[in-house]
Amino acid sequence: MVALRRAVTLLAFLGILMIMLIPEKGNADNEVVYVVPIEETVEKGLYAFLNRAVSTAEENGASAIIFEMDTPGGAVDAAGKIGKLLAETELKTVSFVNNQALSAGAYISLNMDEIYMVPGAVMGSAAIIDQSGNTAGKKAESYWLSAMKSAANQSGRDPEIALAMADESVDLPEYGAPKGKLLTLTSEQAEQAGYSEGTVSSLDELLDTLGYSGAEIRSLDESFAEKIARFITHPVVVPILLSVGSLGLVLELYSPGFGIPGSMGLAALLLFFYGHMVAGLAGYESIVLFLVGLGLIILEFFLPGGIAGAIGLVSVVGSLFLATDNVVHTAVSILIAIGISILVSILMIKVFGKKMKFFRKIILSDSTSTEKGYISNKTRAELIGLEGYALTALRPAGTAVLEDERIDVVSEGGFIQKGARLRVVKAEGSRIVVREMLDMEKKADQ
C-alpha cells in the first residue's frame, strides 16, 4: 500500500515536471495586448493619443501593441514624432493594415516591429507634398527620403522599396512601379517583398498568428479631448480658426458692447490654444502671452501713442508661433487670417460704415448743408432792387452805400465812377452785383 502511494506520488511529480518543461507559448492567459486605432489623417494631435497609448501599455506590462492602420497619410512632422515614439518603445509593436497605410501611414508602419495586412489592403505612395498638392522643396524631399530609408533599414527591410514609395525616379517595374510612378504595395506584393510578415483576414486571425489568442485584449480609443485636438491641429482647420478669431474681433468693433462676433472670435482662438495644448505642442505660457497681448490692444483704445497696441499685436502673434512647432504653416495661417480681416474691414467701412456705432465716432459723415443749418456765407437776397451810390470807384469791385449800409459790391463788368447812382441787380452769397442807374435809364429809353 505504501509502495502504491509512493508510485502515485512519483507519477504526479513527473507529470507536473513535464508540464513545466513544455515551452511557454504566447497565448498565456496572463498576457495583455493593446489594440490601438490609427485612422484618418495623421496630424500633430494624433501623437498625443499614441503617446498616451504607449505609456499606458508600458505601465500595465503589456506584451504587445497592435496598431490598426487605416490612414491616407498626413503631416510629415507629425509622422516623424510618431515614428520616433514607436521605434523607441521596448514593447512589441505590430502594424495591422486593415485598409490602407499610405504616405505618413507607410512611414509609421515601417517603424514597427512587424506588419500584417488584410487581403486588398495597400501600403506606400509616400511622396511629400505641400498644402497646395504640389511636390515639396528639395530640402523637405531629402529629409523625407532619408527618413523612409532609415525606417526600412531599422526594421530590416529593403530600403530601395521604401525609397520607391517616396521617389518616383526609383525604377521597380517588378512591383508595378516603373520609373515615373510611386510604389504602392498590395498585401501580396508586400508579403513577397518582405514588407509584410503575413496576410490575415481579421484581428482574431492576427492574434492567433502572433500567439496571443488567449491573451487579454484591451482596446484603447481616443478620448473626446484628443479627438478635438486632432481636429483642431489639422493643417486645414488651423487657418480657419485663426481667420474666424481675427474676423470675430474685427466685427466686434462694429457692434455695441461685447456680443456674438467677439465671443465667436475669442472662442475660436481659445480652441486653437486648447487643441495645441492637448496635442502637447503648447503650454500655459502661450495663453498667458496671448491674454497679455489682447489686454494691451484693448488698452490702446484709452492711451495715446500706439506703443501699447504695437506691443500687444506682437505678443498675440508671438503667442500663436509659441503654440505650434511649424513656423512656416503658422505664418501662412496668420497671413490668411490678416488678409481676410483687412478685406472684411474695408467692406464694412465702405458698405456699413455710416450705420455702425464704432465708425460713427471716428468718421465724419455729416455734411455742412444749408438744410441742416450750416451757412458759410449769408445770401443778401433782400438787397436786390435797392438803390444807393458808389462810395468808391468800382473797377469793377468797390464799396457802395445802400440805405445807409456800407457794402462791398461789384459792377456787371464796366467802370463806375465814385458817387454814381447804383441799383442792386443780383445777390449771390457774398457777391452783390450792381448796375449804374444812368445805364438803366438809357436802356429804358431805347
Short mmCIF file of C-alpha atoms in Angstrom, two decimals:
data_model
loop_
_atom_site.label_atom_id
_atom_site.label_comp_id
_atom_site.label_asym_id
_atom_site.label_seq_id
_atom_site.Cartn_x
_atom_site.Cartn_y
_atom_site.Cartn_z
CA MET A 1 0.00 0.00 0.00
CA VAL A 2 2.82 2.33 0.88
CA ALA A 3 4.60 1.39 -2.33
CA LEU A 4 1.46 2.20 -4.36
CA ARG A 5 1.14 5.57 -2.67
CA ARG A 6 4.77 6.36 -3.45
CA ALA A 7 4.31 5.32 -7.07
CA VAL A 8 1.27 7.62 -7.48
CA THR A 9 3.16 10.49 -5.88
CA LEU A 10 6.14 9.92 -8.19
CA LEU A 11 3.90 9.84 -11.29
CA ALA A 12 2.17 13.05 -10.23
CA PHE A 13 5.52 14.73 -9.65
CA LEU A 14 6.75 13.62 -13.08
CA GLY A 15 3.53 14.86 -14.70
CA ILE A 16 3.90 18.29 -13.12
CA LEU A 17 7.55 18.40 -14.16
CA MET A 18 6.67 17.58 -17.77
CA ILE A 19 4.03 20.30 -17.85
CA MET A 20 6.54 22.81 -16.51
CA LEU A 21 9.05 21.76 -19.18
CA ILE A 22 6.60 22.38 -22.05
CA PRO A 23 7.71 25.57 -23.88
CA GLU A 24 5.57 28.54 -22.95
CA LYS A 25 3.57 29.88 -25.89
CA GLY A 26 2.44 33.46 -26.39
CA ASN A 27 -1.19 32.77 -25.68
CA ALA A 28 -0.88 32.62 -21.91
CA ASP A 29 -3.94 33.88 -20.15
CA ASN A 30 -1.98 36.40 -18.11
CA GLU A 31 -0.69 38.31 -21.17
CA VAL A 32 -2.14 41.68 -22.15
CA VAL A 33 -2.30 43.01 -25.71
CA TYR A 34 -3.48 46.53 -26.55
CA VAL A 35 -5.27 47.30 -29.82
CA VAL A 36 -4.98 50.96 -30.84
CA PRO A 37 -6.55 52.52 -33.97
CA ILE A 38 -4.66 54.88 -36.29
CA GLU A 39 -7.35 56.28 -38.53
CA GLU A 40 -7.98 59.24 -40.83
CA THR A 41 -5.37 61.96 -41.38
CA VAL A 42 -2.09 61.90 -39.49
CA GLU A 43 -1.70 65.25 -37.70
CA LYS A 44 0.00 66.60 -34.62
CA GLY A 45 -2.95 65.76 -32.36
CA LEU A 46 -2.54 62.05 -33.16
CA TYR A 47 0.85 62.00 -31.44
CA ALA A 48 -0.68 62.89 -28.07
CA PHE A 49 -3.10 59.95 -28.31
CA LEU A 50 -0.43 57.44 -29.38
CA ASN A 51 1.96 58.68 -26.70
CA ARG A 52 -0.73 58.03 -24.09
CA ALA A 53 -1.43 54.60 -25.60
CA VAL A 54 2.22 53.54 -25.47
CA SER A 55 2.64 54.86 -21.92
CA THR A 56 -0.50 53.04 -20.76
CA ALA A 57 0.64 49.77 -22.34
CA GLU A 58 4.10 50.07 -20.77
CA GLU A 59 2.70 50.86 -17.33
CA ASN A 60 0.37 47.85 -17.46
CA GLY A 61 3.08 45.44 -18.58
CA ALA A 62 1.56 44.68 -21.97
CA SER A 63 3.19 42.10 -24.22
CA ALA A 64 2.44 43.95 -27.43
CA ILE A 65 0.55 46.81 -29.04
CA ILE A 66 -1.33 46.24 -32.28
CA PHE A 67 -1.96 49.41 -34.25
CA GLU A 68 -4.92 49.02 -36.58
CA MET A 69 -3.97 51.18 -39.58
CA ASP A 70 -6.39 52.88 -41.96
CA THR A 71 -4.97 56.24 -42.95
CA PRO A 72 -4.34 58.15 -46.20
CA GLY A 73 -1.31 59.86 -44.61
CA GLY A 74 -0.84 63.40 -43.36
CA ALA A 75 1.72 65.75 -41.86
CA VAL A 76 5.37 64.76 -42.19
CA ASP A 77 6.45 66.38 -38.93
CA ALA A 78 3.70 64.55 -37.03
CA ALA A 79 4.67 61.23 -38.66
CA GLY A 80 8.30 61.81 -37.68
CA LYS A 81 7.45 62.23 -33.99
CA ILE A 82 5.16 59.19 -34.04
CA GLY A 83 7.78 57.05 -35.79
CA LYS A 84 10.36 58.01 -33.16
CA LEU A 85 7.89 57.17 -30.37
CA LEU A 86 7.20 53.69 -31.76
CA ALA A 87 10.83 52.95 -32.55
CA GLU A 88 11.97 53.79 -29.01
CA THR A 89 9.44 51.73 -27.04
CA GLU A 90 10.60 48.32 -25.80
CA LEU A 91 7.15 46.83 -26.35
CA LYS A 92 6.48 44.73 -29.40
CA THR A 93 4.69 46.88 -31.98
CA VAL A 94 2.59 45.45 -34.80
CA SER A 95 1.05 47.36 -37.70
CA PHE A 96 -2.24 45.78 -38.78
CA VAL A 97 -3.09 47.43 -42.12
CA ASN A 98 -6.83 46.94 -42.23
CA ASN A 99 -7.35 49.02 -45.36
CA GLN A 100 -4.59 51.44 -46.26
CA ALA A 101 -1.33 52.80 -44.89
CA LEU A 102 -0.34 55.48 -47.36
CA SER A 103 2.22 58.27 -47.19
CA ALA A 104 2.82 59.08 -43.50
CA GLY A 105 0.94 55.87 -42.63
CA ALA A 106 3.52 53.81 -44.53
CA TYR A 107 6.34 55.55 -42.67
CA ILE A 108 4.68 54.88 -39.29
CA SER A 109 4.25 51.20 -40.20
CA LEU A 110 7.92 50.90 -41.13
CA ASN A 111 8.84 51.99 -37.61
CA MET A 112 7.06 48.98 -36.10
CA ASP A 113 8.46 45.52 -35.44
CA GLU A 114 6.02 43.62 -37.66
CA ILE A 115 3.48 44.44 -40.38
CA TYR A 116 0.41 42.40 -41.29
CA MET A 117 -2.18 43.26 -43.92
CA VAL A 118 -5.67 42.13 -44.81
CA PRO A 119 -6.40 40.96 -48.37
CA GLY A 120 -6.87 44.01 -50.61
CA ALA A 121 -5.01 46.38 -48.31
CA VAL A 122 -2.36 48.73 -49.73
CA MET A 123 0.75 50.45 -48.40
CA GLY A 124 3.04 53.06 -49.95
CA SER A 125 2.66 56.18 -52.13
CA ALA A 126 4.62 58.28 -49.68
CA ALA A 127 5.69 61.35 -51.70
CA ILE A 128 5.92 64.52 -49.63
CA ILE A 129 3.63 67.31 -50.87
CA ASP A 130 2.70 70.74 -49.60
CA GLN A 131 -0.78 72.02 -48.68
CA SER A 132 -1.45 73.02 -52.30
CA GLY A 133 -0.88 69.47 -53.51
CA ASN A 134 2.47 70.28 -55.12
CA THR A 135 5.74 68.46 -54.54
CA ALA A 136 7.59 69.99 -51.61
CA GLY A 137 11.01 71.62 -51.88
CA LYS A 138 14.29 69.77 -52.31
CA LYS A 139 15.23 70.14 -48.66
CA ALA A 140 11.95 68.61 -47.43
CA GLU A 141 12.15 65.83 -50.02
CA SER A 142 15.72 64.98 -49.00
CA TYR A 143 14.69 64.74 -45.34
CA TRP A 144 11.71 62.53 -46.13
CA LEU A 145 13.66 60.15 -48.37
CA SER A 146 16.30 59.77 -45.65
CA ALA A 147 13.60 59.11 -43.06
CA MET A 148 11.92 56.43 -45.21
CA LYS A 149 15.24 54.73 -45.93
CA SER A 150 16.29 54.83 -42.26
CA ALA A 151 12.95 53.36 -41.12
CA ALA A 152 13.29 50.49 -43.59
CA ASN A 153 16.87 49.75 -42.54
CA GLN A 154 15.94 49.83 -38.87
CA SER A 155 13.22 47.22 -39.37
CA GLY A 156 15.39 45.04 -41.60
CA ARG A 157 13.50 45.74 -44.83
CA ASP A 158 14.80 46.57 -48.29
CA PRO A 159 15.41 50.37 -48.30
CA GLU A 160 15.11 50.53 -52.10
CA ILE A 161 11.43 49.65 -51.83
CA ALA A 162 10.87 52.36 -49.21
CA LEU A 163 12.57 54.90 -51.49
CA ALA A 164 10.35 53.82 -54.39
CA MET A 165 7.31 54.67 -52.26
CA ALA A 166 8.53 58.27 -51.89
CA ASP A 167 10.58 58.90 -55.03
CA GLU A 168 9.14 58.28 -58.49
CA SER A 169 12.62 58.28 -60.03
CA VAL A 170 13.30 54.83 -58.49
CA ASP A 171 12.62 52.09 -61.04
CA LEU A 172 10.91 48.95 -59.67
CA PRO A 173 8.80 47.54 -62.55
CA GLU A 174 8.60 44.12 -60.89
CA TYR A 175 6.31 45.66 -58.27
CA GLY A 176 4.26 47.69 -60.74
CA ALA A 177 6.22 50.90 -60.13
CA PRO A 178 8.36 51.75 -63.18
CA LYS A 179 10.31 55.00 -63.23
CA GLY A 180 7.90 57.93 -63.02
CA LYS A 181 5.40 56.17 -60.75
CA LEU A 182 5.29 55.90 -56.96
CA LEU A 183 5.25 52.42 -55.46
CA THR A 184 2.12 51.19 -53.69
CA LEU A 185 2.27 47.61 -52.46
CA THR A 186 -0.71 45.30 -52.29
CA SER A 187 -0.90 42.76 -49.47
CA GLU A 188 0.51 40.05 -51.78
CA GLN A 189 3.34 42.28 -53.04
CA ALA A 190 4.20 43.42 -49.52
CA GLU A 191 4.48 39.84 -48.32
CA GLN A 192 6.59 38.93 -51.35
CA ALA A 193 8.92 41.90 -50.78
CA GLY A 194 9.31 41.20 -47.08
CA TYR A 195 7.38 44.34 -46.13
CA SER A 196 4.65 42.25 -44.54
CA GLU A 197 5.01 39.26 -42.24
CA GLY A 198 1.76 37.83 -43.49
CA THR A 199 -1.80 38.36 -44.75
CA VAL A 200 -4.65 37.79 -42.31
CA SER A 201 -8.37 38.25 -42.75
CA SER A 202 -9.22 39.63 -39.32
CA LEU A 203 -7.88 40.78 -35.97
CA ASP A 204 -8.72 37.42 -34.41
CA GLU A 205 -6.65 35.63 -37.04
CA LEU A 206 -3.80 38.07 -36.41
CA LEU A 207 -3.91 37.40 -32.66
CA ASP A 208 -3.87 33.66 -33.31
CA THR A 209 -0.92 34.07 -35.72
CA LEU A 210 1.01 36.09 -33.15
CA GLY A 211 0.24 33.57 -30.40
CA TYR A 212 -1.99 35.92 -28.41
CA SER A 213 -5.34 34.13 -28.90
CA GLY A 214 -5.65 33.57 -25.14
CA ALA A 215 -4.31 36.96 -24.09
CA GLU A 216 -6.40 39.72 -22.56
CA ILE A 217 -7.24 42.16 -25.36
CA ARG A 218 -7.65 45.77 -24.34
CA SER A 219 -8.89 48.36 -26.83
CA LEU A 220 -7.69 51.89 -26.31
CA ASP A 221 -9.64 54.62 -28.08
CA GLU A 222 -9.20 58.35 -28.31
CA SER A 223 -10.74 60.49 -25.62
CA PHE A 224 -13.07 63.33 -26.53
CA ALA A 225 -10.32 65.86 -25.80
CA GLU A 226 -7.88 64.01 -28.07
CA LYS A 227 -10.44 63.90 -30.89
CA ILE A 228 -10.94 67.65 -30.54
CA ALA A 229 -7.18 68.17 -30.52
CA ARG A 230 -6.74 66.09 -33.69
CA PHE A 231 -9.43 68.11 -35.44
CA ILE A 232 -8.10 71.48 -34.30
CA THR A 233 -4.48 70.75 -35.23
CA HIS A 234 -5.44 69.65 -38.75
CA PRO A 235 -3.47 71.76 -41.29
CA VAL A 236 -6.71 72.93 -42.93
CA VAL A 237 -8.52 73.77 -39.69
CA VAL A 238 -5.75 75.95 -38.19
CA PRO A 239 -6.06 78.84 -40.71
CA ILE A 240 -9.86 78.63 -40.48
CA LEU A 241 -9.75 79.00 -36.70
CA LEU A 242 -7.35 81.95 -36.87
CA SER A 243 -9.48 83.60 -39.57
CA VAL A 244 -12.66 83.18 -37.53
CA GLY A 245 -10.83 84.52 -34.46
CA SER A 246 -9.50 87.67 -36.13
CA LEU A 247 -12.71 88.21 -38.10
CA GLY A 248 -14.84 87.93 -34.97
CA LEU A 249 -12.75 90.54 -33.15
CA VAL A 250 -12.86 92.88 -36.15
CA LEU A 251 -16.64 92.58 -36.46
CA GLU A 252 -16.95 93.27 -32.75
CA LEU A 253 -15.71 96.81 -33.47
CA TYR A 254 -18.92 97.37 -35.41
CA SER A 255 -21.17 96.18 -32.60
CA PRO A 256 -22.14 97.96 -29.37
CA GLY A 257 -20.83 96.35 -26.18
CA PHE A 258 -19.43 92.84 -26.44
CA GLY A 259 -21.64 90.49 -28.44
CA ILE A 260 -21.72 87.41 -30.63
CA PRO A 261 -18.86 88.30 -33.05
CA GLY A 262 -16.40 88.95 -30.22
CA SER A 263 -17.47 85.80 -28.39
CA MET A 264 -17.00 83.71 -31.54
CA GLY A 265 -13.58 85.26 -32.15
CA LEU A 266 -12.33 84.58 -28.64
CA ALA A 267 -13.82 81.07 -28.69
CA ALA A 268 -12.01 80.25 -31.94
CA LEU A 269 -8.67 81.49 -30.60
CA LEU A 270 -9.10 79.67 -27.29
CA LEU A 271 -9.95 76.48 -29.20
CA PHE A 272 -6.74 76.93 -31.15
CA PHE A 273 -4.71 77.06 -27.94
CA TYR A 274 -6.71 74.25 -26.29
CA GLY A 275 -6.16 71.85 -29.18
CA HIS A 276 -2.44 72.55 -29.31
CA MET A 277 -2.14 72.15 -25.53
CA VAL A 278 -3.84 68.73 -25.60
CA ALA A 279 -1.60 67.75 -28.50
CA GLY A 280 1.41 68.62 -26.36
CA LEU A 281 2.52 71.48 -28.60
CA ALA A 282 1.61 74.46 -26.42
CA GLY A 283 1.95 75.35 -22.77
CA TYR A 284 0.25 77.83 -20.48
CA GLU A 285 2.91 80.42 -21.31
CA SER A 286 1.46 80.81 -24.82
CA ILE A 287 -2.03 81.51 -23.43
CA VAL A 288 -0.64 83.99 -20.88
CA LEU A 289 1.27 85.81 -23.64
CA PHE A 290 -1.89 85.91 -25.78
CA LEU A 291 -4.03 87.34 -22.96
CA VAL A 292 -1.37 89.96 -22.15
CA GLY A 293 -1.23 90.98 -25.81
CA LEU A 294 -5.02 91.17 -26.05
CA GLY A 295 -5.12 93.34 -22.92
CA LEU A 296 -2.55 95.73 -24.37
CA ILE A 297 -4.53 96.05 -27.60
CA ILE A 298 -7.67 96.93 -25.63
CA LEU A 299 -5.65 99.39 -23.54
CA GLU A 300 -4.58 101.13 -26.76
CA PHE A 301 -8.12 102.49 -27.15
CA PHE A 302 -7.64 104.51 -23.99
CA LEU A 303 -3.97 105.50 -24.27
CA PRO A 304 -2.31 107.75 -26.89
CA GLY A 305 0.90 106.90 -28.71
CA GLY A 306 0.29 103.45 -30.21
CA ILE A 307 3.07 101.75 -28.21
CA ALA A 308 0.73 99.56 -26.15
CA GLY A 309 -1.13 98.43 -29.27
CA ALA A 310 2.10 97.59 -31.14
CA ILE A 311 3.46 95.54 -28.21
CA GLY A 312 0.09 93.83 -27.82
CA LEU A 313 -0.04 92.87 -31.51
CA VAL A 314 3.49 91.45 -31.37
CA SER A 315 2.57 89.49 -28.22
CA VAL A 316 -0.55 87.99 -29.82
CA VAL A 317 1.31 86.92 -32.97
CA GLY A 318 4.20 85.60 -30.86
CA SER A 319 1.83 83.50 -28.76
CA LEU A 320 0.49 81.83 -31.92
CA PHE A 321 4.00 80.87 -33.01
CA LEU A 322 4.81 79.71 -29.48
CA ALA A 323 1.81 77.37 -29.52
CA THR A 324 2.96 75.46 -32.62
CA ASP A 325 6.08 73.74 -33.86
CA ASN A 326 5.71 74.53 -37.57
CA VAL A 327 6.72 78.15 -38.14
CA VAL A 328 6.02 78.15 -41.89
CA HIS A 329 2.50 76.74 -41.58
CA THR A 330 1.68 79.11 -38.73
CA ALA A 331 2.98 82.10 -40.70
CA VAL A 332 0.84 81.17 -43.71
CA SER A 333 -2.23 80.72 -41.48
CA ILE A 334 -1.68 84.11 -39.83
CA LEU A 335 -1.27 85.83 -43.22
CA ILE A 336 -4.53 84.25 -44.42
CA ALA A 337 -6.32 85.46 -41.28
CA ILE A 338 -4.91 89.00 -41.61
CA GLY A 339 -5.86 89.16 -45.30
CA ILE A 340 -9.44 88.12 -44.61
CA SER A 341 -9.70 90.60 -41.72
CA ILE A 342 -8.43 93.51 -43.85
CA LEU A 343 -10.79 92.62 -46.69
CA VAL A 344 -13.80 92.45 -44.39
CA SER A 345 -12.79 95.69 -42.64
CA ILE A 346 -12.66 97.56 -45.95
CA LEU A 347 -16.02 96.08 -46.93
CA MET A 348 -17.61 97.04 -43.63
CA ILE A 349 -16.29 100.62 -43.81
CA LYS A 350 -17.41 101.13 -47.42
CA VAL A 351 -20.82 99.50 -47.13
CA PHE A 352 -21.84 99.72 -43.47
CA GLY A 353 -19.55 102.40 -42.06
CA LYS A 354 -22.27 105.04 -41.58
CA LYS A 355 -24.57 102.55 -39.89
CA MET A 356 -22.09 101.26 -37.33
CA LYS A 357 -21.76 102.94 -33.96
CA PHE A 358 -18.00 102.48 -33.79
CA PHE A 359 -17.36 104.22 -37.09
CA ARG A 360 -19.87 106.96 -36.43
CA LYS A 361 -17.49 108.02 -33.65
CA ILE A 362 -14.35 108.19 -35.76
CA ILE A 363 -15.62 109.03 -39.28
CA LEU A 364 -17.07 112.47 -40.13
CA SER A 365 -20.16 111.58 -42.13
CA ASP A 366 -22.14 114.82 -41.61
CA SER A 367 -22.40 117.46 -44.32
CA THR A 368 -22.47 121.27 -43.83
CA SER A 369 -25.62 121.87 -45.83
CA THR A 370 -27.95 124.85 -45.55
CA GLU A 371 -30.83 122.50 -44.78
CA LYS A 372 -29.01 121.41 -41.60
CA GLY A 373 -28.34 124.98 -40.50
CA TYR A 374 -24.78 125.39 -41.80
CA ILE A 375 -24.27 128.78 -43.57
CA SER A 376 -20.82 129.65 -44.84
CA ASN A 377 -21.86 132.97 -46.46
CA LYS A 378 -25.17 134.73 -45.82
CA THR A 379 -27.13 135.35 -49.01
CA ARG A 380 -28.35 139.01 -49.15
CA ALA A 381 -31.30 138.40 -51.41
CA GLU A 382 -33.19 141.28 -49.70
CA LEU A 383 -30.79 143.77 -51.29
CA ILE A 384 -31.98 143.09 -54.82
CA GLY A 385 -33.69 146.23 -56.18
CA LEU A 386 -32.30 148.62 -53.59
CA GLU A 387 -30.70 151.86 -54.75
CA GLY A 388 -27.67 153.70 -53.46
CA TYR A 389 -24.45 155.33 -54.60
CA ALA A 390 -20.84 154.33 -55.16
CA LEU A 391 -18.75 155.27 -52.16
CA THR A 392 -15.63 154.40 -54.14
CA ALA A 393 -15.00 153.93 -57.82
CA LEU A 394 -15.90 150.39 -58.98
CA ARG A 395 -13.14 148.74 -61.04
CA PRO A 396 -15.32 146.61 -61.15
CA ALA A 397 -15.25 145.97 -57.35
CA GLY A 398 -15.63 148.65 -54.75
CA THR A 399 -17.82 149.90 -51.95
CA ALA A 400 -21.35 151.23 -52.16
CA VAL A 401 -23.81 152.72 -49.71
CA LEU A 402 -27.25 151.11 -49.76
CA GLU A 403 -29.76 152.55 -47.30
CA ASP A 404 -27.01 153.80 -45.01
CA GLU A 405 -25.16 150.41 -45.07
CA ARG A 406 -21.67 150.14 -46.49
CA ILE A 407 -21.45 147.01 -48.63
CA ASP A 408 -18.73 145.58 -50.85
CA VAL A 409 -20.17 145.30 -54.35
CA VAL A 410 -19.08 144.54 -57.88
CA SER A 411 -20.33 146.04 -61.13
CA GLU A 412 -21.57 143.94 -64.02
CA GLY A 413 -18.22 144.49 -65.70
CA GLY A 414 -17.82 148.16 -66.54
CA PHE A 415 -16.13 151.02 -64.67
CA ILE A 416 -18.39 153.12 -62.45
CA GLN A 417 -17.28 156.46 -61.09
CA LYS A 418 -17.40 157.43 -57.44
CA GLY A 419 -20.75 158.96 -56.44
CA ALA A 420 -22.69 157.39 -59.31
CA ARG A 421 -26.23 156.19 -58.59
CA LEU A 422 -26.48 152.38 -58.31
CA ARG A 423 -29.08 149.68 -58.11
CA VAL A 424 -28.60 146.06 -56.92
CA VAL A 425 -29.48 143.57 -59.69
CA LYS A 426 -28.16 140.30 -58.27
CA ALA A 427 -27.10 138.75 -54.92
CA GLU A 428 -25.04 135.51 -54.99
CA GLY A 429 -23.89 134.74 -51.46
CA SER A 430 -21.40 137.44 -50.54
CA ARG A 431 -21.25 138.73 -54.14
CA ILE A 432 -23.53 141.74 -54.62
CA VAL A 433 -23.82 142.84 -58.27
CA VAL A 434 -24.83 146.43 -59.03
CA ARG A 435 -25.57 148.45 -62.17
CA GLU A 436 -25.27 152.21 -62.74
CA MET A 437 -28.75 153.76 -62.85
CA LEU A 438 -27.81 156.03 -65.78
CA ASP A 439 -27.16 152.97 -67.91
CA MET A 440 -30.50 151.54 -66.84
CA GLU A 441 -32.32 154.76 -67.89
CA LYS A 442 -30.59 154.75 -71.24
CA LYS A 443 -31.63 151.16 -71.89
CA ALA A 444 -35.21 152.04 -70.89
CA ASP A 445 -35.31 154.97 -73.38
CA GLN A 446 -34.07 152.75 -76.17
#
